[in-house]
XYZ file of C-alpha atoms in Angstrom:
333
model
C 1.494 24.806 0.020
C 4.794 25.346 1.044
C 2.968 27.366 4.093
C 3.390 24.968 7.274
C 0.589 25.170 9.794
C 0.670 25.780 12.862
C -1.746 23.184 15.175
C -1.290 24.455 18.310
C -3.141 21.298 21.261
C -4.630 17.877 21.282
C -7.963 19.465 20.478
C -6.776 21.156 17.509
C -4.900 17.785 16.006
C -7.359 15.450 17.042
C -10.310 17.822 14.898
C -7.172 17.668 11.795
C -7.475 13.840 11.694
C -10.268 13.579 8.978
C -8.383 16.088 6.763
C -5.409 14.236 7.016
C -6.942 10.842 6.363
C -9.200 12.304 4.256
C -12.881 10.095 5.283
C -13.489 10.293 9.443
C -13.010 7.166 11.425
C -14.602 5.275 13.383
C -13.555 2.725 15.535
C -9.938 3.662 15.241
C -6.636 3.100 16.424
C -4.318 5.754 14.775
C -0.813 6.909 15.353
C 0.554 10.208 14.338
C 4.475 10.151 13.435
C 6.444 13.393 14.282
C 10.054 14.198 12.892
C 10.513 16.756 15.663
C 7.242 19.668 15.761
C 6.329 18.410 12.056
C 4.091 15.249 11.350
C 5.116 13.240 8.560
C 2.878 10.417 8.345
C -0.725 9.421 9.610
C -1.497 5.385 9.898
C -4.996 3.921 11.468
C -6.422 0.720 11.050
C -9.196 -1.133 13.245
C -9.717 -0.879 16.690
C -8.628 -3.682 18.194
C -6.898 -6.002 15.702
C -3.706 -5.607 16.868
C -0.502 -2.898 16.545
C 0.575 -1.363 12.951
C 3.780 -2.192 13.502
C 4.611 -2.592 9.390
C 4.086 1.024 8.941
C 6.240 2.617 12.180
C 8.806 -0.032 11.552
C 8.967 1.169 8.484
C 9.376 5.257 9.203
C 11.721 3.617 11.457
C 14.092 2.021 10.013
C 13.769 5.891 7.316
C 14.601 7.595 10.002
C 11.159 10.061 8.945
C 10.276 9.744 12.202
C 11.213 9.942 16.178
C 7.771 10.569 18.353
C 4.164 9.139 17.453
C 0.282 10.930 19.404
C -1.373 7.662 19.671
C -5.404 8.952 18.993
C -8.096 5.890 19.770
C -11.689 6.859 18.448
C -14.010 4.280 19.492
C -17.826 4.845 21.116
C -19.411 2.644 22.966
C -15.968 1.111 24.092
C -15.366 0.207 28.026
C -12.398 2.797 28.982
C -11.057 -0.721 30.075
C -11.092 -2.082 26.889
C -9.874 1.596 25.494
C -6.068 1.457 28.312
C -5.393 -2.395 27.080
C -5.062 -0.743 23.176
C -3.116 1.674 24.091
C -1.101 -0.477 26.267
C -0.603 -3.361 23.333
C 0.359 -0.052 21.153
C 2.874 1.587 23.000
C 4.585 -1.325 23.649
C 4.858 -2.442 20.035
C 6.103 1.634 19.445
C 8.859 1.637 21.909
C 10.089 -2.257 21.018
C 10.434 -0.169 17.960
C 12.346 2.715 19.136
C 9.883 4.735 18.886
C 8.640 7.464 21.439
C 5.019 8.096 21.987
C 4.022 11.287 23.175
C 0.939 10.593 23.890
C -2.667 8.298 23.865
C -5.814 10.077 23.626
C -8.632 8.703 23.518
C -12.121 9.957 22.506
C -15.954 8.552 21.336
C -16.010 10.175 18.353
C -13.863 12.595 16.292
C -16.538 16.628 16.324
C -17.482 19.666 17.340
C -17.985 19.479 21.497
C -16.168 15.905 21.896
C -13.981 15.255 25.003
C -11.069 13.877 24.396
C -9.173 11.985 27.090
C -5.438 11.475 28.153
C -5.269 7.869 28.997
C -2.682 7.717 31.269
C -3.131 11.382 33.426
C -7.312 11.127 33.024
C -6.092 14.776 31.628
C -9.359 15.956 29.541
C -10.541 18.905 26.866
C -12.391 19.658 23.701
C -12.353 18.505 20.291
C -13.294 22.252 18.165
C -15.389 21.777 14.784
C -13.296 19.791 12.343
C -14.587 21.718 9.550
C -14.006 25.194 11.022
C -10.155 24.362 11.795
C -7.199 26.220 9.999
C -6.226 23.071 8.861
C -9.880 22.222 7.511
C -9.413 25.962 5.222
C -6.296 25.097 3.660
C -7.499 21.628 2.325
C -10.103 23.259 1.295
C -8.307 25.582 -0.902
C -6.371 22.784 -2.022
C -9.789 20.864 -3.122
C -9.559 18.507 -0.684
C -12.307 17.218 0.613
C -13.401 15.109 3.916
C -15.556 11.366 3.129
C -17.999 11.047 5.864
C -16.654 7.315 5.740
C -14.603 4.931 4.543
C -17.051 2.799 2.803
C -18.264 6.628 1.210
C -14.244 6.326 -0.117
C -14.735 2.436 -1.282
C -17.689 3.646 -3.420
C -15.586 5.522 -5.521
C -14.138 2.588 -7.220
C -17.211 0.469 -7.147
C -17.426 -0.451 -10.857
C -20.886 0.801 -12.518
C -19.996 -0.754 -16.297
C -20.816 2.576 -18.604
C -18.345 1.132 -21.409
C -20.269 0.058 -23.877
C -19.094 -3.384 -26.409
C -19.604 -0.550 -28.980
C -17.635 1.797 -27.563
C -14.429 -1.061 -27.082
C -15.748 -1.372 -30.854
C -15.243 1.750 -31.390
C -11.897 2.524 -29.889
C -10.596 -0.940 -31.044
C -11.101 0.725 -34.420
C -9.587 3.842 -33.516
C -6.403 2.226 -32.162
C -5.924 0.352 -35.586
C -6.602 3.829 -37.962
C -3.845 5.717 -35.611
C -1.776 2.941 -34.801
C 1.464 4.813 -32.987
C -0.641 8.292 -32.164
C -3.209 6.350 -30.978
C -1.187 6.190 -27.165
C -0.405 10.318 -27.594
C -3.974 11.299 -28.183
C -5.922 9.320 -25.842
C -3.278 11.158 -23.662
C -3.987 14.656 -24.687
C -7.243 13.806 -23.745
C -6.773 12.843 -21.190
C -4.429 15.591 -20.149
C -7.094 18.083 -20.729
C -9.633 16.304 -18.542
C -7.708 17.141 -15.840
C -7.542 20.605 -16.577
C -10.591 21.422 -17.258
C -11.940 19.208 -14.554
C -14.011 16.808 -16.853
C -16.183 13.975 -16.292
C -14.572 11.443 -18.878
C -17.171 9.843 -21.057
C -17.137 6.011 -21.840
C -15.245 6.698 -25.132
C -12.736 8.272 -23.574
C -12.824 6.103 -20.974
C -12.785 2.895 -23.184
C -9.501 4.208 -24.843
C -8.389 4.594 -21.876
C -9.219 0.894 -20.615
C -7.283 0.346 -23.888
C -4.056 2.459 -23.470
C -3.534 1.093 -20.332
C -3.695 -3.042 -21.469
C -1.779 -2.769 -24.358
C 1.027 0.320 -23.457
C 3.324 0.462 -20.354
C 4.959 3.028 -21.682
C 1.885 5.034 -22.058
C 0.934 3.442 -18.734
C 3.680 5.029 -17.198
C 3.590 8.216 -19.174
C 0.088 8.821 -17.845
C 1.505 9.094 -14.194
C 2.742 13.047 -14.957
C -1.492 13.900 -14.694
C -0.792 14.046 -11.396
C 2.056 17.339 -11.717
C -1.164 18.659 -13.955
C -3.708 18.291 -10.643
C -2.827 15.124 -8.229
C -6.545 15.647 -6.371
C -8.569 15.777 -10.154
C -6.260 13.042 -11.737
C -6.647 10.770 -8.940
C -10.716 11.472 -9.374
C -10.865 11.388 -12.970
C -8.421 7.443 -13.110
C -11.556 6.540 -10.220
C -14.450 7.804 -12.793
C -12.514 5.983 -15.490
C -12.071 2.780 -13.477
C -15.734 2.252 -12.312
C -16.639 2.274 -16.311
C -14.569 -0.874 -17.228
C -14.344 -4.442 -16.541
C -11.540 -6.872 -16.032
C -7.588 -6.326 -17.181
C -9.077 -2.470 -18.086
C -10.530 -1.740 -14.802
C -7.650 -3.543 -12.537
C -5.109 -1.013 -14.626
C -6.955 1.611 -14.358
C -7.440 1.579 -10.592
C -4.157 0.837 -9.885
C -2.993 4.417 -11.280
C -6.308 5.771 -9.808
C -4.405 4.794 -6.391
C -1.282 5.818 -7.854
C -2.678 9.648 -7.824
C -4.273 9.006 -4.450
C -0.635 8.392 -2.840
C 0.205 10.887 -4.162
C -1.880 13.432 -3.014
C -1.134 12.288 0.815
C -4.192 10.057 0.622
C -3.275 6.949 1.688
C -6.872 5.576 2.390
C -8.234 6.485 -1.216
C -4.959 4.915 -1.758
C -5.408 0.827 -0.136
C -9.528 1.397 -1.217
C -8.612 1.556 -4.929
C -5.801 -0.923 -4.283
C -7.654 -3.197 -2.781
C -10.738 -2.525 -5.483
C -8.392 -3.669 -7.857
C -6.885 -6.713 -6.580
C -10.821 -8.245 -6.059
C -10.651 -7.349 -9.461
C -7.557 -9.209 -10.681
C -8.755 -12.837 -8.050
C -11.566 -12.940 -11.004
C -9.771 -12.631 -13.786
C -6.510 -14.309 -12.345
C -4.620 -13.028 -16.507
C -4.283 -9.424 -15.516
C -0.732 -8.209 -14.819
C -0.541 -6.687 -11.761
C 2.687 -5.792 -11.207
C 2.591 -2.195 -10.638
C -0.526 -2.629 -8.016
C 1.828 -4.922 -6.072
C 4.700 -2.303 -5.483
C 2.019 0.407 -4.805
C 0.484 -2.664 -2.807
C 4.040 -3.243 -1.024
C 5.316 0.541 -0.852
C 2.237 1.725 1.335
C 2.185 -1.105 3.448
C 5.570 -0.071 4.104
C 4.216 2.904 4.897
C 6.565 5.039 2.250
C 6.316 8.175 2.078
C 4.395 10.284 -0.888
C 7.184 12.077 -1.548
C 9.046 8.886 -2.883
C 6.289 7.881 -5.222
C 5.953 11.397 -6.495
C 9.309 10.728 -7.962
C 7.195 8.766 -10.182
C 4.951 11.331 -11.763
C 8.191 13.480 -12.794
C 9.462 10.197 -15.043
C 5.729 9.912 -16.250
C 5.742 13.282 -17.570
C 9.831 13.093 -18.967
C 8.348 10.254 -20.832
C 5.029 11.988 -21.804
C 7.397 14.802 -23.988
C 9.854 13.176 -25.477
C 8.150 9.644 -26.636
C 4.313 10.695 -27.061
C 5.387 14.977 -28.166
C 3.034 15.696 -24.793
C 4.238 18.681 -22.407
C 3.151 18.052 -18.880
C 4.607 20.772 -15.797
C 7.582 19.683 -14.425
C 7.764 19.019 -10.974
C 7.817 22.109 -9.045
C 10.921 22.184 -5.993
C 7.603 21.091 -3.271
C 6.339 18.059 -5.075
C 9.049 16.398 -4.590
């Protein structure tokens, strides 16, 4: 969407947080970074675990943010602890040269819940998060809000539905089709994303084989984000749930890329963490691309920079495999 949404009032801003993050945070310290009056990035960490210095430092260096609003969500927490958390976070941000526009506390992000400005004790009410203009805009884009971070993590949990026979058939197809194998799989994936259908185990097996045997085809897959980055993320997550070892690591990495390009940093982080856990169990997995994306997320690289890889992927799909994917639009990059 190219039209900007005007958020007026702290209550409405806090109510927008679940849509911005993709889930409703609990026991969290949130940093909402602004450039002028424009929200450019949001970051969170567990309450009481120290300031988000890396994200703030990265945004300071890039000049993308000049002020921060801090929101502390901490139910059943002594208010004295909230004050300490706010002071420590503010000190860390000021040291980095970022002004703090306000520090706000709420027990929960829920309709009718009260927010409190930590310094002045000014209070207000949070509207229902699912009834705001932001929620309506995100619904149009097909973005949903998870009930918790655990719900997002479950999206990347292995189900293991690809069978040994599926893998045997996939390898036989690769031997038979040769250079056309990757092209066929890419075309199938593009159709699944366009049609918003669930990838079957046979396609998951073929995709896993392409991911670990053809790095050019892997990079071309990134262009699927240009069809629909949200659906591409769901599709690759569904494929990753069916795979294991190196194939699962590669699929989770690409799924995390799609989520990152879709401005879903928490979802991307969950995918990368699942990939790293799988790679730890199987040390021979290739994690170069995973490492680059992990570093980008840790340094708060804006999704607009990450999306450029999708344009490269679309070019590779066209030039190397004869598959036409949408060209990046003016507001995509």
